Amino acid sequence: MNQSELFYPRPTLQAPVQTVTPEPSEDDAPFVFEEAVPEPRVAYMVWLVDYPAVDVVKVAEQRFRRELDRQLGTDVLPALRAFRNASESGESDLAKDEIALAKRWAKAYDAARTAGFRDFGDTDEAYFEVRPI
């Protein structure tokens, strides 16, 4: 091999390749998005505050949010608002629906906190903060 062959190689001829496109089967019907039922999403964020171990924070936040969604469904933000209203005012100022929603929030938050802190050690000072987006 000399320098011209090294730096200026000759192009090699390639044989043409026959490609065959498979015919679509009946199972490959296009997906129709209009028939899909969208899953309702709740616009809120969850933060684990004052927990020293950083590597497990995301897992705890995901567990907390999953349990909160399981307990309250799409009522997370209304329940949070009702709980804040109930904590800032007396029961006589609130409607019965709002009081019931605030009680559901307290129960769901406790269950979600237990799920979020599962398998953790000392969590006396740590807490989950939920804020609407």
mmCIF file of C-alpha atoms in Angstrom:
data_model
loop_
_atom_site.group_PDB
_atom_site.id
_atom_site.type_symbol
_atom_site.label_atom_id
_atom_site.label_comp_id
_atom_site.label_asym_id
_atom_site.label_seq_id
_atom_site.Cartn_x
_atom_site.Cartn_y
_atom_site.Cartn_z
ATOM 1 C CA MET A 1 0.000 0.000 0.000
ATOM 2 C CA ASN A 2 1.424 3.375 -0.911
ATOM 3 C CA GLN A 3 0.504 6.862 0.306
ATOM 4 C CA SER A 4 -1.957 7.583 -2.454
ATOM 5 C CA GLU A 5 -3.879 4.403 -1.705
ATOM 6 C CA LEU A 6 -3.805 5.206 2.005
ATOM 7 C CA PHE A 7 -5.048 8.785 1.769
ATOM 8 C CA TYR A 8 -7.154 8.504 -1.368
ATOM 9 C CA PRO A 9 -8.824 5.096 -1.293
ATOM 10 C CA ARG A 10 -10.772 3.983 -4.309
ATOM 11 C CA PRO A 11 -14.522 3.786 -3.802
ATOM 12 C CA THR A 12 -15.838 0.287 -3.648
ATOM 13 C CA LEU A 13 -18.915 -0.645 -5.583
ATOM 14 C CA GLN A 14 -21.778 -1.963 -3.547
ATOM 15 C CA ALA A 15 -24.438 -4.256 -4.868
ATOM 16 C CA PRO A 16 -27.962 -2.805 -4.714
ATOM 17 C CA VAL A 17 -30.062 -4.200 -1.878
ATOM 18 C CA GLN A 18 -33.650 -5.184 -2.481
ATOM 19 C CA THR A 19 -35.958 -3.986 0.294
ATOM 20 C CA VAL A 20 -39.401 -5.382 0.802
ATOM 21 C CA THR A 21 -42.008 -3.436 2.738
ATOM 22 C CA PRO A 22 -44.288 -5.700 4.749
ATOM 23 C CA GLU A 23 -47.962 -5.371 4.112
ATOM 24 C CA PRO A 24 -49.926 -4.075 7.114
ATOM 25 C CA SER A 25 -52.017 -6.644 8.882
ATOM 26 C CA GLU A 26 -55.457 -6.117 10.339
ATOM 27 C CA ASP A 27 -53.942 -5.881 13.843
ATOM 28 C CA ASP A 28 -51.892 -2.846 12.824
ATOM 29 C CA ALA A 29 -54.840 -0.510 12.505
ATOM 30 C CA PRO A 30 -53.969 3.103 13.290
ATOM 31 C CA PHE A 31 -54.699 4.314 16.807
ATOM 32 C CA VAL A 32 -57.615 6.716 17.046
ATOM 33 C CA PHE A 33 -56.913 9.315 19.707
ATOM 34 C CA GLU A 34 -60.485 10.586 19.807
ATOM 35 C CA GLU A 35 -61.585 7.295 21.402
ATOM 36 C CA ALA A 36 -58.985 7.439 24.189
ATOM 37 C CA VAL A 37 -60.186 8.736 27.526
ATOM 38 C CA PRO A 38 -57.609 11.145 28.961
ATOM 39 C CA GLU A 39 -56.483 10.503 32.506
ATOM 40 C CA PRO A 40 -57.161 13.563 34.647
ATOM 41 C CA ARG A 41 -53.971 15.166 35.927
ATOM 42 C CA VAL A 42 -53.830 17.331 38.977
ATOM 43 C CA ALA A 43 -51.539 20.322 38.816
ATOM 44 C CA TYR A 44 -49.591 20.272 42.057
ATOM 45 C CA MET A 45 -46.026 19.688 43.198
ATOM 46 C CA VAL A 46 -44.733 17.730 46.191
ATOM 47 C CA TRP A 47 -41.483 18.490 48.039
ATOM 48 C CA LEU A 48 -39.843 16.610 50.867
ATOM 49 C CA VAL A 49 -38.505 19.294 53.182
ATOM 50 C CA ASP A 50 -35.779 18.986 55.847
ATOM 51 C CA TYR A 51 -34.722 15.421 55.096
ATOM 52 C CA PRO A 52 -30.931 14.981 55.139
ATOM 53 C CA ALA A 53 -30.508 12.118 52.639
ATOM 54 C CA VAL A 54 -30.749 13.489 49.106
ATOM 55 C CA ASP A 55 -30.659 10.211 47.179
ATOM 56 C CA VAL A 56 -34.009 8.936 48.498
ATOM 57 C CA VAL A 57 -35.986 12.181 48.259
ATOM 58 C CA LYS A 58 -37.425 11.562 44.768
ATOM 59 C CA VAL A 59 -38.606 8.075 45.707
ATOM 60 C CA ALA A 60 -40.320 9.417 48.819
ATOM 61 C CA GLU A 61 -41.983 12.221 46.854
ATOM 62 C CA GLN A 62 -43.252 9.759 44.246
ATOM 63 C CA ARG A 63 -44.676 7.441 46.910
ATOM 64 C CA PHE A 64 -46.325 10.374 48.659
ATOM 65 C CA ARG A 65 -47.891 11.715 45.464
ATOM 66 C CA ARG A 66 -49.057 8.260 44.341
ATOM 67 C CA GLU A 67 -50.795 7.642 47.666
ATOM 68 C CA LEU A 68 -52.320 11.126 47.721
ATOM 69 C CA ASP A 69 -53.711 10.580 44.212
ATOM 70 C CA ARG A 70 -55.041 7.177 45.247
ATOM 71 C CA GLN A 71 -56.781 8.607 48.318
ATOM 72 C CA LEU A 72 -58.222 11.789 46.791
ATOM 73 C CA GLY A 73 -58.151 11.348 43.009
ATOM 74 C CA THR A 74 -58.928 14.653 41.322
ATOM 75 C CA ASP A 75 -59.983 16.266 44.617
ATOM 76 C CA VAL A 76 -56.412 16.943 45.773
ATOM 77 C CA LEU A 77 -56.400 20.703 45.195
ATOM 78 C CA PRO A 78 -59.978 21.327 46.410
ATOM 79 C CA ALA A 79 -59.230 19.275 49.533
ATOM 80 C CA LEU A 80 -56.010 21.205 50.129
ATOM 81 C CA ARG A 81 -57.881 24.522 49.810
ATOM 82 C CA ALA A 82 -60.628 23.303 52.143
ATOM 83 C CA PHE A 83 -58.048 22.189 54.716
ATOM 84 C CA ARG A 84 -56.273 25.556 54.580
ATOM 85 C CA ASN A 85 -59.603 27.375 54.901
ATOM 86 C CA ALA A 86 -60.584 25.187 57.844
ATOM 87 C CA SER A 87 -57.288 25.803 59.613
ATOM 88 C CA GLU A 88 -57.614 29.579 59.154
ATOM 89 C CA SER A 89 -61.255 29.884 60.212
ATOM 90 C CA GLY A 90 -63.769 28.201 62.485
ATOM 91 C CA GLU A 91 -66.163 25.400 61.603
ATOM 92 C CA SER A 92 -69.108 27.776 61.710
ATOM 93 C CA ASP A 93 -67.650 29.728 58.757
ATOM 94 C CA LEU A 94 -67.404 26.682 56.500
ATOM 95 C CA ALA A 95 -69.950 24.615 54.593
ATOM 96 C CA LYS A 96 -70.425 20.950 55.471
ATOM 97 C CA ASP A 97 -68.923 19.871 52.138
ATOM 98 C CA GLU A 98 -65.822 21.925 52.859
ATOM 99 C CA ILE A 99 -65.456 20.419 56.332
ATOM 100 C CA ALA A 100 -65.814 16.901 54.947
ATOM 101 C CA LEU A 101 -63.231 17.659 52.246
ATOM 102 C CA ALA A 102 -60.828 19.066 54.849
ATOM 103 C CA LYS A 103 -61.191 15.898 56.934
ATOM 104 C CA ARG A 104 -60.515 13.791 53.831
ATOM 105 C CA TRP A 105 -57.352 15.840 53.219
ATOM 106 C CA ALA A 106 -56.071 15.236 56.742
ATOM 107 C CA LYS A 107 -56.690 11.506 56.447
ATOM 108 C CA ALA A 108 -55.158 11.281 52.947
ATOM 109 C CA TYR A 109 -52.117 13.358 53.942
ATOM 110 C CA ASP A 110 -51.455 11.064 56.886
ATOM 111 C CA ALA A 111 -51.696 7.957 54.689
ATOM 112 C CA ALA A 112 -49.485 9.558 52.024
ATOM 113 C CA ARG A 113 -46.931 10.643 54.636
ATOM 114 C CA THR A 114 -46.769 7.075 55.952
ATOM 115 C CA ALA A 115 -46.279 5.763 52.411
ATOM 116 C CA GLY A 116 -43.654 8.391 51.618
ATOM 117 C CA PHE A 117 -41.565 7.705 54.728
ATOM 118 C CA ARG A 118 -41.795 3.930 54.439
ATOM 119 C CA ASP A 119 -38.361 2.291 54.864
ATOM 120 C CA PHE A 120 -36.822 5.540 56.189
ATOM 121 C CA GLY A 121 -35.148 6.128 59.497
ATOM 122 C CA ASP A 122 -35.626 9.132 61.770
ATOM 123 C CA THR A 123 -38.044 11.571 60.112
ATOM 124 C CA ASP A 124 -39.154 13.754 63.007
ATOM 125 C CA GLU A 125 -38.319 17.089 61.363
ATOM 126 C CA ALA A 126 -39.018 16.176 57.735
ATOM 127 C CA TYR A 127 -42.393 16.840 56.126
ATOM 128 C CA PHE A 128 -44.016 16.917 52.703
ATOM 129 C CA GLU A 129 -45.104 20.223 51.237
ATOM 130 C CA VAL A 130 -47.855 20.310 48.612
ATOM 131 C CA ARG A 131 -48.365 23.398 46.460
ATOM 132 C CA PRO A 132 -50.601 24.028 43.468
ATOM 133 C CA ILE A 133 -48.802 24.913 40.249
#
